[in-house]
Coordinates of C-alpha atoms in Angstrom, one line a residue:
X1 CA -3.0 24.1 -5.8
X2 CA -1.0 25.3 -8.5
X3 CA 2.4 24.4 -9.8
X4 CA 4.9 27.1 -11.0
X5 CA 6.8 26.0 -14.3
X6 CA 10.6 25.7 -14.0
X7 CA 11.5 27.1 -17.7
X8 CA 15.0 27.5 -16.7
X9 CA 17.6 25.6 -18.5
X10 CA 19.1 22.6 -16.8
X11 CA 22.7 21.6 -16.3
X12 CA 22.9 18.0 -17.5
X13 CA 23.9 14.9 -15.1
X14 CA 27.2 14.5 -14.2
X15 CA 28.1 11.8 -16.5
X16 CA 26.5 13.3 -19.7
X17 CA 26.0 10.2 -22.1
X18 CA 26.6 7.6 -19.7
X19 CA 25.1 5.5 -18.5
X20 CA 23.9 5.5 -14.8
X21 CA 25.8 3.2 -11.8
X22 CA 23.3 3.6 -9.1
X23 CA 19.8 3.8 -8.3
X24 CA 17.6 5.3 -5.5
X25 CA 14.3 4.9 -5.8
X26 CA 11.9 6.2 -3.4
X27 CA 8.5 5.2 -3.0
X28 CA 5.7 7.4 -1.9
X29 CA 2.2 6.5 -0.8
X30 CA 0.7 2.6 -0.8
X31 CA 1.8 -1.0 -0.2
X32 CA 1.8 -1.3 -4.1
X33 CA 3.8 1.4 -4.3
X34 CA 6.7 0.0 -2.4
X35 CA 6.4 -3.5 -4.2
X36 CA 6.9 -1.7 -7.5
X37 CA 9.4 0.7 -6.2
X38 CA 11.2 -3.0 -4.8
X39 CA 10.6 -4.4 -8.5
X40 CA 12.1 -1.5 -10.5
X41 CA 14.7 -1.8 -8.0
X42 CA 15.4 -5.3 -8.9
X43 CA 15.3 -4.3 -12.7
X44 CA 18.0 -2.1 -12.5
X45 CA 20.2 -4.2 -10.7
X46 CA 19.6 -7.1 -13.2
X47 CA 20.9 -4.3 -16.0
X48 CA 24.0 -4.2 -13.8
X49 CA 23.8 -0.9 -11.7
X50 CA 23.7 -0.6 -7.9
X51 CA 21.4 0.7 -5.1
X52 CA 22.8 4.2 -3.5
X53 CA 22.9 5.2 -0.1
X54 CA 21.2 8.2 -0.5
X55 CA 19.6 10.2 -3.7
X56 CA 23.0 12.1 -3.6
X57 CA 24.8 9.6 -4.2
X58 CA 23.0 8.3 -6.9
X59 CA 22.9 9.0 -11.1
X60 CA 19.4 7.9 -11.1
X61 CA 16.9 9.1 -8.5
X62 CA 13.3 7.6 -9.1
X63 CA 10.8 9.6 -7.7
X64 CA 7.6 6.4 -7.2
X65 CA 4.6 8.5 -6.6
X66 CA 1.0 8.3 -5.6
X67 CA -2.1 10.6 -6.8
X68 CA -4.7 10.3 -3.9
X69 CA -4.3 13.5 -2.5
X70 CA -3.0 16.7 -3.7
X71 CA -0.4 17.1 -0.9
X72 CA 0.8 14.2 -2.2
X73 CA 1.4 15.6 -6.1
X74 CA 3.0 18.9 -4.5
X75 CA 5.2 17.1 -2.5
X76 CA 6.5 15.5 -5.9
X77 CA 7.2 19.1 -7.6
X78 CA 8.6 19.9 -4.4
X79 CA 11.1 16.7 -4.5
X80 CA 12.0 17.5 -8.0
X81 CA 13.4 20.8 -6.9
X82 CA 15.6 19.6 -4.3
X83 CA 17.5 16.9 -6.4
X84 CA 19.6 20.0 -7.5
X85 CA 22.7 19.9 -6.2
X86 CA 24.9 22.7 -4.6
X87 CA 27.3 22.7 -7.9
X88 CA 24.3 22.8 -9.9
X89 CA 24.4 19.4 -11.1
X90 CA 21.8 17.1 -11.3
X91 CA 21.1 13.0 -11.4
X92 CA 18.8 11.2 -14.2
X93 CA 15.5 12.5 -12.5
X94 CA 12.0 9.7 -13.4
X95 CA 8.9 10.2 -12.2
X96 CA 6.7 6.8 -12.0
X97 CA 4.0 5.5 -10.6
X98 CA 0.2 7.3 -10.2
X99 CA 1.3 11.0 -10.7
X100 CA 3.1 9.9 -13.7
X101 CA 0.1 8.3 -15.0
X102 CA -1.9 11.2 -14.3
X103 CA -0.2 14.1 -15.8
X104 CA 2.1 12.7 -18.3
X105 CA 3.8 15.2 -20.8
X106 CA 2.8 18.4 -18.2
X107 CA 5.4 16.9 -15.9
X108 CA 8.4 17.4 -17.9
X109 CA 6.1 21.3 -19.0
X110 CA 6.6 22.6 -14.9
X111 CA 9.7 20.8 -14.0
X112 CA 12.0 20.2 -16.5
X113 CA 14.7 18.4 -15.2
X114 CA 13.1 15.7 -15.3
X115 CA 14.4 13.3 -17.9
X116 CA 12.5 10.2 -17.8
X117 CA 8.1 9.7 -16.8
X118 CA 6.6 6.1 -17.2
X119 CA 3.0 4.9 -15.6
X120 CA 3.0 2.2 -13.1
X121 CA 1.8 -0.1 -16.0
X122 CA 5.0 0.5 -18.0
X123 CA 7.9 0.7 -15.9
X124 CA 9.0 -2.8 -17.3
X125 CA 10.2 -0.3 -20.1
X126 CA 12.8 1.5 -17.9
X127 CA 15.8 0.6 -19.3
X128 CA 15.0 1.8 -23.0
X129 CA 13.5 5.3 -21.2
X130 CA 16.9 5.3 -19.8
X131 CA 18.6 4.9 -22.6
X132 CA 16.5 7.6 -24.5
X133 CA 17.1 10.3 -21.8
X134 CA 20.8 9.6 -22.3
X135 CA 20.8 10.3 -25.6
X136 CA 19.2 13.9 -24.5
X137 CA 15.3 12.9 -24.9
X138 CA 12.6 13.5 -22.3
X139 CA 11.5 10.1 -22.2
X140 CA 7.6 9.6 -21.2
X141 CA 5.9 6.1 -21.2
X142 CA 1.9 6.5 -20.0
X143 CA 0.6 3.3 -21.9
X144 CA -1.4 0.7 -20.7
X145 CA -0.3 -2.1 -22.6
X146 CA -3.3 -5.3 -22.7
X147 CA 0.1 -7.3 -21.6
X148 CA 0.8 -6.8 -18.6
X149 CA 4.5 -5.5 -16.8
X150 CA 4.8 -8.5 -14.7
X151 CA 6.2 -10.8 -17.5
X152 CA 8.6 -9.0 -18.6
X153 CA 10.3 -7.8 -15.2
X154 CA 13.2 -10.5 -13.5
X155 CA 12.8 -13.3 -10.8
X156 CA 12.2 -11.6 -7.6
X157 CA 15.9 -10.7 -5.5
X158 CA 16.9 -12.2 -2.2
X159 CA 14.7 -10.4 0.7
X160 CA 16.9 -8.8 3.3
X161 CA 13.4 -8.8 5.1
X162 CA 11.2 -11.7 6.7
X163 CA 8.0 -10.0 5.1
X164 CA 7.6 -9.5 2.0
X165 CA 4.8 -8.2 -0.5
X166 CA 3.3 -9.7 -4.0
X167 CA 1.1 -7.6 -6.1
X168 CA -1.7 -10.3 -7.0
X169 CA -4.1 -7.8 -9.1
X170 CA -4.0 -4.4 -10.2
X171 CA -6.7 -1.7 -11.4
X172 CA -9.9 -1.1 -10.6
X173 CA -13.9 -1.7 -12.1
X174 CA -15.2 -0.1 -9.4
X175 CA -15.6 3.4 -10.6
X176 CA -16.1 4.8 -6.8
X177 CA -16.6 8.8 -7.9
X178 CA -13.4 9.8 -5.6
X179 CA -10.9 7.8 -7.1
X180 CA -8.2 8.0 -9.5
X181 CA -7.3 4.4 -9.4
X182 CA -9.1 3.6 -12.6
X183 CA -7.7 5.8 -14.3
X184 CA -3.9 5.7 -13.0
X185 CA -3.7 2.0 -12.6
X186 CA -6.3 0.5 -15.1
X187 CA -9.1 -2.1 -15.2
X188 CA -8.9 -4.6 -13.0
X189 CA -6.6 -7.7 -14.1
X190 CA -5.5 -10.9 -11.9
X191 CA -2.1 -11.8 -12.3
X192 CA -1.8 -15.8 -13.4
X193 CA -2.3 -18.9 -10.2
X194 CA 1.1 -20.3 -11.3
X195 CA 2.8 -17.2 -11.5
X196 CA 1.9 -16.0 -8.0
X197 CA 2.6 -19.5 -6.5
X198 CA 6.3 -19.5 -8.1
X199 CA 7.0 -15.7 -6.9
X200 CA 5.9 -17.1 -3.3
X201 CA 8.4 -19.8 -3.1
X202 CA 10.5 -17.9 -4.5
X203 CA 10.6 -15.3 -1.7
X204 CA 10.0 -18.4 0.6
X205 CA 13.2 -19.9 -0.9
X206 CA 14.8 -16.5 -0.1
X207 CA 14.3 -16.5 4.0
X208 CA 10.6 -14.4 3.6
X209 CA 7.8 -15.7 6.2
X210 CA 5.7 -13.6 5.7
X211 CA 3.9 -12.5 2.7
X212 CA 1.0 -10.2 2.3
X213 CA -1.0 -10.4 -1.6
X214 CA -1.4 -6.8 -2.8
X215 CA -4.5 -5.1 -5.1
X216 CA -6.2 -2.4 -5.7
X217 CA -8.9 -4.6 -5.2
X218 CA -7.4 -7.6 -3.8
X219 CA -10.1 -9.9 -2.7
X220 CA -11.7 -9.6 -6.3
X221 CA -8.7 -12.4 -7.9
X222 CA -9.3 -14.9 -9.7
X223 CA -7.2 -17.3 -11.7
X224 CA -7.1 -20.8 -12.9
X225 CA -4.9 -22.9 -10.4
X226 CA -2.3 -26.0 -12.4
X227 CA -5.6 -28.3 -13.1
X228 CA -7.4 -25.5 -14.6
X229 CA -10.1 -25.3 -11.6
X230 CA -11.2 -21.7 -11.2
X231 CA -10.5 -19.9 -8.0
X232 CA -11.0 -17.2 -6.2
X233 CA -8.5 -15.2 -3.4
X234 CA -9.0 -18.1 -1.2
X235 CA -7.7 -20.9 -3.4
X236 CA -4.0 -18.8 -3.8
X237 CA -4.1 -18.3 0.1
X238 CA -4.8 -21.8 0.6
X239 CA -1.7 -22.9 -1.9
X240 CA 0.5 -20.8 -0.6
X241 CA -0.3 -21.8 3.1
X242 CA 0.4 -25.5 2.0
X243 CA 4.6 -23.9 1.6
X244 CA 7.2 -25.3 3.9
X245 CA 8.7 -22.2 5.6
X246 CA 6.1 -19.2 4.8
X247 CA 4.3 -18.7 8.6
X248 CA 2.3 -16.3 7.9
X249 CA -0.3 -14.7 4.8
X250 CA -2.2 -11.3 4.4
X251 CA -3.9 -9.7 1.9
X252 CA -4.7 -5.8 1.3
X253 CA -6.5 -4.2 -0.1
X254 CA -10.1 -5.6 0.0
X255 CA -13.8 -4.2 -1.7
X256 CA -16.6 -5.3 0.5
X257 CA -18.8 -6.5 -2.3
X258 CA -16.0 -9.0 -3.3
X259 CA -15.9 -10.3 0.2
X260 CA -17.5 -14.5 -0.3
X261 CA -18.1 -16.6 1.9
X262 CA -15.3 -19.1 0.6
X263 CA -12.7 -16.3 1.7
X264 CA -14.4 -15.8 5.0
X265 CA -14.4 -19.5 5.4
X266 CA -10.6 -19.0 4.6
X267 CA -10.3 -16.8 7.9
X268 CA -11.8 -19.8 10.0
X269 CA -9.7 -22.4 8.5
X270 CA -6.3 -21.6 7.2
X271 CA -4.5 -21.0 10.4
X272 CA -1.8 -19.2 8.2
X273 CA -3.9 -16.5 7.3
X274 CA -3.4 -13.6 10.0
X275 CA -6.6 -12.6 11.7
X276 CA -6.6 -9.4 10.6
X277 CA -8.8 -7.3 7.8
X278 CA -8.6 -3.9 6.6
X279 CA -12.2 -3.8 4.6
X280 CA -12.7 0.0 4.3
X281 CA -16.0 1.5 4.2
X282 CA -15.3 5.2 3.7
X283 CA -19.0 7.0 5.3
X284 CA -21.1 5.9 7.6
X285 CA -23.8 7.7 5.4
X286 CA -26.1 6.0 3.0
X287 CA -26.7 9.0 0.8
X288 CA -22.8 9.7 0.8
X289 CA -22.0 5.9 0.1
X290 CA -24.4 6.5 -2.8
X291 CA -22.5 9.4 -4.0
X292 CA -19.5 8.1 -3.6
X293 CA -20.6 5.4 -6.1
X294 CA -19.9 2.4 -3.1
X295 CA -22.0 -0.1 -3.9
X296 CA -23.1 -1.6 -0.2
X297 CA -25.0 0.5 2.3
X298 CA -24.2 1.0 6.3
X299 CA -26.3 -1.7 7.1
X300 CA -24.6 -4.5 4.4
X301 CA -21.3 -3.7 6.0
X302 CA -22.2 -4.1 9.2
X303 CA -23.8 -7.1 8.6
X304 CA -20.7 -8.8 6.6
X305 CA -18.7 -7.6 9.4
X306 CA -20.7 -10.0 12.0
X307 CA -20.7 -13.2 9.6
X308 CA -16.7 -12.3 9.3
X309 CA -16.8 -11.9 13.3
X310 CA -18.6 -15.2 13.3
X311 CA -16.2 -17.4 11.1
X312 CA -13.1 -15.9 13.5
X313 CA -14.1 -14.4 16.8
X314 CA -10.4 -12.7 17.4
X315 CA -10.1 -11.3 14.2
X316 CA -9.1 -7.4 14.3
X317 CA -11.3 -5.0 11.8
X318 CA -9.2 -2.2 9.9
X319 CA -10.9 0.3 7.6
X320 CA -10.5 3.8 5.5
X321 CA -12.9 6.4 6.3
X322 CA -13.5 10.0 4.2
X323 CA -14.0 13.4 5.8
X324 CA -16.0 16.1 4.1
X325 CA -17.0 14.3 0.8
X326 CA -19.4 17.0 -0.8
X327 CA -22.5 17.5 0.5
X328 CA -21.5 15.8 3.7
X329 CA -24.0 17.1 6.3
X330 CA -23.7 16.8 10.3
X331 CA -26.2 14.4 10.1
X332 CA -24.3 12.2 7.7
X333 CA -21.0 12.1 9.8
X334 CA -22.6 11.3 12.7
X335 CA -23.3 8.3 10.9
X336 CA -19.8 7.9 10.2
X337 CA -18.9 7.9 13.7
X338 CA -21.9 5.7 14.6
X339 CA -20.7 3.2 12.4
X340 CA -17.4 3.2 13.6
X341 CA -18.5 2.6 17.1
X342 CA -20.7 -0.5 16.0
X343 CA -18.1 -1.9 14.2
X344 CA -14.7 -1.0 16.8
X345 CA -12.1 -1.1 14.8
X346 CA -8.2 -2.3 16.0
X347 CA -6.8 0.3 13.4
X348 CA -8.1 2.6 10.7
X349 CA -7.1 5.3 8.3
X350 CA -8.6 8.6 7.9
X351 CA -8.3 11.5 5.6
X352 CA -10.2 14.8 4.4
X353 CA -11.7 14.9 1.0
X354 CA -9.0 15.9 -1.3
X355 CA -10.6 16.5 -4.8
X356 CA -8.8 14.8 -7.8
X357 CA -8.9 16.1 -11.1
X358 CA -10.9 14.1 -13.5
X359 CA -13.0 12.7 -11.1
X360 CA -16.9 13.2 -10.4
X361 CA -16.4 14.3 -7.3
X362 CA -14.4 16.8 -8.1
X363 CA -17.1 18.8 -10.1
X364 CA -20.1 18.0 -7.0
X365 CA -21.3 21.2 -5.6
X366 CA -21.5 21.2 -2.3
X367 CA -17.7 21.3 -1.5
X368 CA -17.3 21.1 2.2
X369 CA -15.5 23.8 3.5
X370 CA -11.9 23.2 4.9
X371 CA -12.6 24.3 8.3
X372 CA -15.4 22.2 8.9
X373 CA -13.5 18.9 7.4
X374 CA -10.5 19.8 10.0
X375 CA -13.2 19.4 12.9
X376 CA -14.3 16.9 11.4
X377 CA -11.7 15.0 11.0
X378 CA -10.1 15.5 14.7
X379 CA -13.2 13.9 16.0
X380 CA -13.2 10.8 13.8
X381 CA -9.6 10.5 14.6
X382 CA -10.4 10.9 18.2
X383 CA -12.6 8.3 18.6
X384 CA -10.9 5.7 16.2
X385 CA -7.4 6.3 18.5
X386 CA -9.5 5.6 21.6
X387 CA -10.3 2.5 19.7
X388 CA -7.2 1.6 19.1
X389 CA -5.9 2.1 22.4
X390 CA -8.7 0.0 23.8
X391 CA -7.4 -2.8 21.5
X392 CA -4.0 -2.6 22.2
X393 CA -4.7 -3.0 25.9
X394 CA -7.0 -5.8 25.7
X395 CA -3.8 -8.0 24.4
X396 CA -1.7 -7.2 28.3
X397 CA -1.3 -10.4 29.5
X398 CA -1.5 -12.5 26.0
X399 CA 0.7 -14.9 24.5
X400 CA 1.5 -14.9 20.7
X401 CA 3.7 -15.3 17.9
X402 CA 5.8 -12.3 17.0
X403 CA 8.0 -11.9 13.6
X404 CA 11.0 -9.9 14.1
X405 CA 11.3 -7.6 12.1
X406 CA 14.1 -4.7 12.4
X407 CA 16.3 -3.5 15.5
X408 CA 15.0 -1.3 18.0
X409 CA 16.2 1.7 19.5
X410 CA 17.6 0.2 22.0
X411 CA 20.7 -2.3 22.7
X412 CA 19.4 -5.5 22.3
X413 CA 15.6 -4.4 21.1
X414 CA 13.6 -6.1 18.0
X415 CA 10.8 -4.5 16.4
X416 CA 8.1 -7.4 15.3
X417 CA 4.5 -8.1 14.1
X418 CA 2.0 -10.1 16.1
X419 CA -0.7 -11.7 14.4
X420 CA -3.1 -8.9 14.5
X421 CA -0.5 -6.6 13.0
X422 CA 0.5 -4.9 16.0
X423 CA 4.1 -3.6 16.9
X424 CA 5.7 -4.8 19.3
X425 CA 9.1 -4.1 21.0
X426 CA 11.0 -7.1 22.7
X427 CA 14.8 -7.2 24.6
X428 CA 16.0 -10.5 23.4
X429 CA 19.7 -10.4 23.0
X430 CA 19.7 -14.3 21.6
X431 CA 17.1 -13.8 19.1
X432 CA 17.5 -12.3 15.5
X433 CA 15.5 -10.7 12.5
X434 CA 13.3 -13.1 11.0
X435 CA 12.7 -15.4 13.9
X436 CA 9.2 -16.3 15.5
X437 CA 9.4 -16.1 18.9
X438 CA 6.0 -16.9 21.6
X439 CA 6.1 -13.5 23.4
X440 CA 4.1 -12.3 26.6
X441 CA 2.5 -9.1 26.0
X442 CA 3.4 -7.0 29.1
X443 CA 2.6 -3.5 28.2
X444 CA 0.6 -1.4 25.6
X445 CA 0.4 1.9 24.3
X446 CA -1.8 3.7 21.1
X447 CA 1.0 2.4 18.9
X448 CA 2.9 -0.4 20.3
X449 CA 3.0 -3.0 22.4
X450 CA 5.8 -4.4 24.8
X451 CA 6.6 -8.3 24.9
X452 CA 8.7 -10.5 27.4
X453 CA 10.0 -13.5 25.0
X454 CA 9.5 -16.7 26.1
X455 CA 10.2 -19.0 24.1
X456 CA 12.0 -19.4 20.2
X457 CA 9.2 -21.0 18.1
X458 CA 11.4 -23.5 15.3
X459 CA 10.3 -22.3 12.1

């Protein structure tokens, strides 16, 4: 798809020279996304500004975006043009995160109201860009400085939510021939044991009790904990479960090769950790795992899947699955679904091949035509909602611990997480956000479940 370029000139924000007041910042695509989107956030408000309402209320407007798919990209352009406002004024306009990264200096070519671009490895940096685009600059930050952001950015702000996320580790080695990642977010790097452990209590200090570790590829951390003993994912999950107040510990998202047996171990015997694992596998296909650059095979995953199964029976399988990759035959996404069906996941995500520029893929012949991915696609979908269902329905008549979350939509309703990352909806007019309550699951749908509380669990 192709971008016009908006040549026009631009009428300047509404306090020309000064300095913003408010922030909105809006986050598009991953979980790491909305931590950085929550961290930029937090950045601004220790320079002194506020968080708007809404965009049009707001001097700044931070577009956070993501680069996976080229839907995604347009809808950026797209956003861009509709920060324009009826008098033809405008706010600061940035553009972070992976499209940023991406396309750098051709941003401010096709839109050019945009004042400020900076890479998800530089947004530490947001207050000088500001500062340049008030003096009339386009400001543009793409570097991947060897320090990283995280040092530079301010302690973590009071949660207004019991869940929270901490990015863990960043980039990507992995080189898998439809990805950007590498190239948007970096190699991979492991943020430092003691300062993950004091951004946890932190948040813990702050009323979160949940906390879910973020990477690219998560499960590949590793640090050195305050004795200087090496350790992998499972060491900081097992620190962080020794916290007074934090109830509960995920992690997303995880590489099958980097999958040990210490952090399956972890699943067995850290009752903290949520039995839940999204651990995509993307084809079902040998010869398309091999052109997709994945280094295990249909057969490895399934067998890491039973020795996972075998630390912790009740543990709920998530996964990502591609559509259409080049040269994807019949043949080969049969083997998708069959491999879906041996493994029966509780949730997964599914998408067509979108082609990214500057990856292998993107040059393959072969390209699977659209059509055929849309059928494609509907079938996988199919069979991974009946899945779904299935799972959701096995849990009518269970007890567990749900984590309220938000309201519901109706008088009285909260909105929580069980264990296996499920919603569910529960009436309980003594109960509030952020308290753990023993439910009885009483109903289920392909989305949601239905709980009768029974009992407030002390935190």
């Amino acid at each position: 798809m192709t971008h016009s370029i908006d040549t026009s000139p631009v009428p300047a924000p509404e306090s020309a020279g000064d300095a913003p007041r408010r922030y909105f910042v809006t986050s598009f695509g991953c979980q790491m996304n909305v931590y950085d989107g929550e961290r930029m956030g937090e950045m601004l408000a220790a320079q002194g500004m506020s968080q708007a309402e809404s965009r049009d209320e707001a001097d700044l407007v931070i577009l956070n975006t993501c680069h996976i798919r080229e839907k995604a990209v347009a809808r950026v352009y797209s956003d861009i043009g509709r920060l324009k406002r009826e008098d033809g004024s405008k706010p600061m306009i940035a553009v972070a995160g992976c499209v940023a990264q991406a396309e750098g200096e051709e941003i401010a070519k096709r839109a050019r109201s945009v004042d400020i671009v900076v890479g998800p490895q530089a947004y530490h940096r947001l207050p000088e860009l500001i500062e340049q685009a008030r003096r009339g600059e386009t400001a543009i930050d793409t570097d991947m400085p060897a320090a990283t952001k995280f040092g530079a950015l301010p302690d973590r702000a009071r949660q207004q939510r019991p869940s929270a996320f901490l990015t863990v580790q960043e980039g990507c080695d992995k080189f898998c021939t439809y990805c950007v990642v590498p190239y948007t977010r970096g190699a991979e790097i492991s943020r430092p044991y003691a300062d993950l452990v004091a951004e946890a209590r932190a948040l813990v200090e702050a009323g979160v009790k949940e906390i879910t570790l973020l990477g690219q590829n998560v499960n590949a951390w590793t640090g050195q904990d305050d004795r200087g003993r090496a350790k992998g994912l499972e060491g900081l999950i097992e620190a962080l479960a020794d916290m007074a107040g934090l109830e509960r510990i995920r992690y997303t998202t995880s590489h099958p090769n980097d999958m040990t047996d210490a952090l399956i171990a972890a699943h067995r015997d850290i009752p903290k950790l949520m039995p839940y694992l999204h651990l995509p596998v993307q084809a079902g296909s040998d010869r398309i795992l091999k052109a997709m650059n994945r280094s295990h095979t249909a057969a490895s995953y399934l067998k890491l899947i039973d020795r996972i199964r075998a630390a912790k029976p009740d543990i709920a399988m998530s996964g990502d699955f591609i559509v259409g990759f080049p040269g994807e035959t019949e043949a080969d996404f049969q083997a998708t679904l069959d491999i879906v069906r041996d493994t029966n996941y509780a949730q997964a995500f599914s998408f067509k091949y979108s082609p990214r520029p500057g990856t292998p893929a993107a040059d393959m012949e072969d390209q699977i035509a659209p059509e055929i991915m849309d059928e494609r696609l509907q079938r996988l979908q199919d069979l991974l909602n009946s899945q779904q269902h299935a799972f959701n329905m096995a849990t009518v008549g269970k007890r567990m611990k749900v984590l309220l979350e938000r309201t519901g939509r109706k008088p009285g309703q909260l909105v929580g997480k069980s264990p296996w990352l499920q919603s569910v909806h529960v009436t309980d007019e003594s109960a509030k956000i952020g308290d753990l309550i023993e439910v009885e699951i009483v109903s289920a749908g392909p989305n949601s479940l239905a709980g009768e509380p029974l009992a407030l669990v002390a935190a």
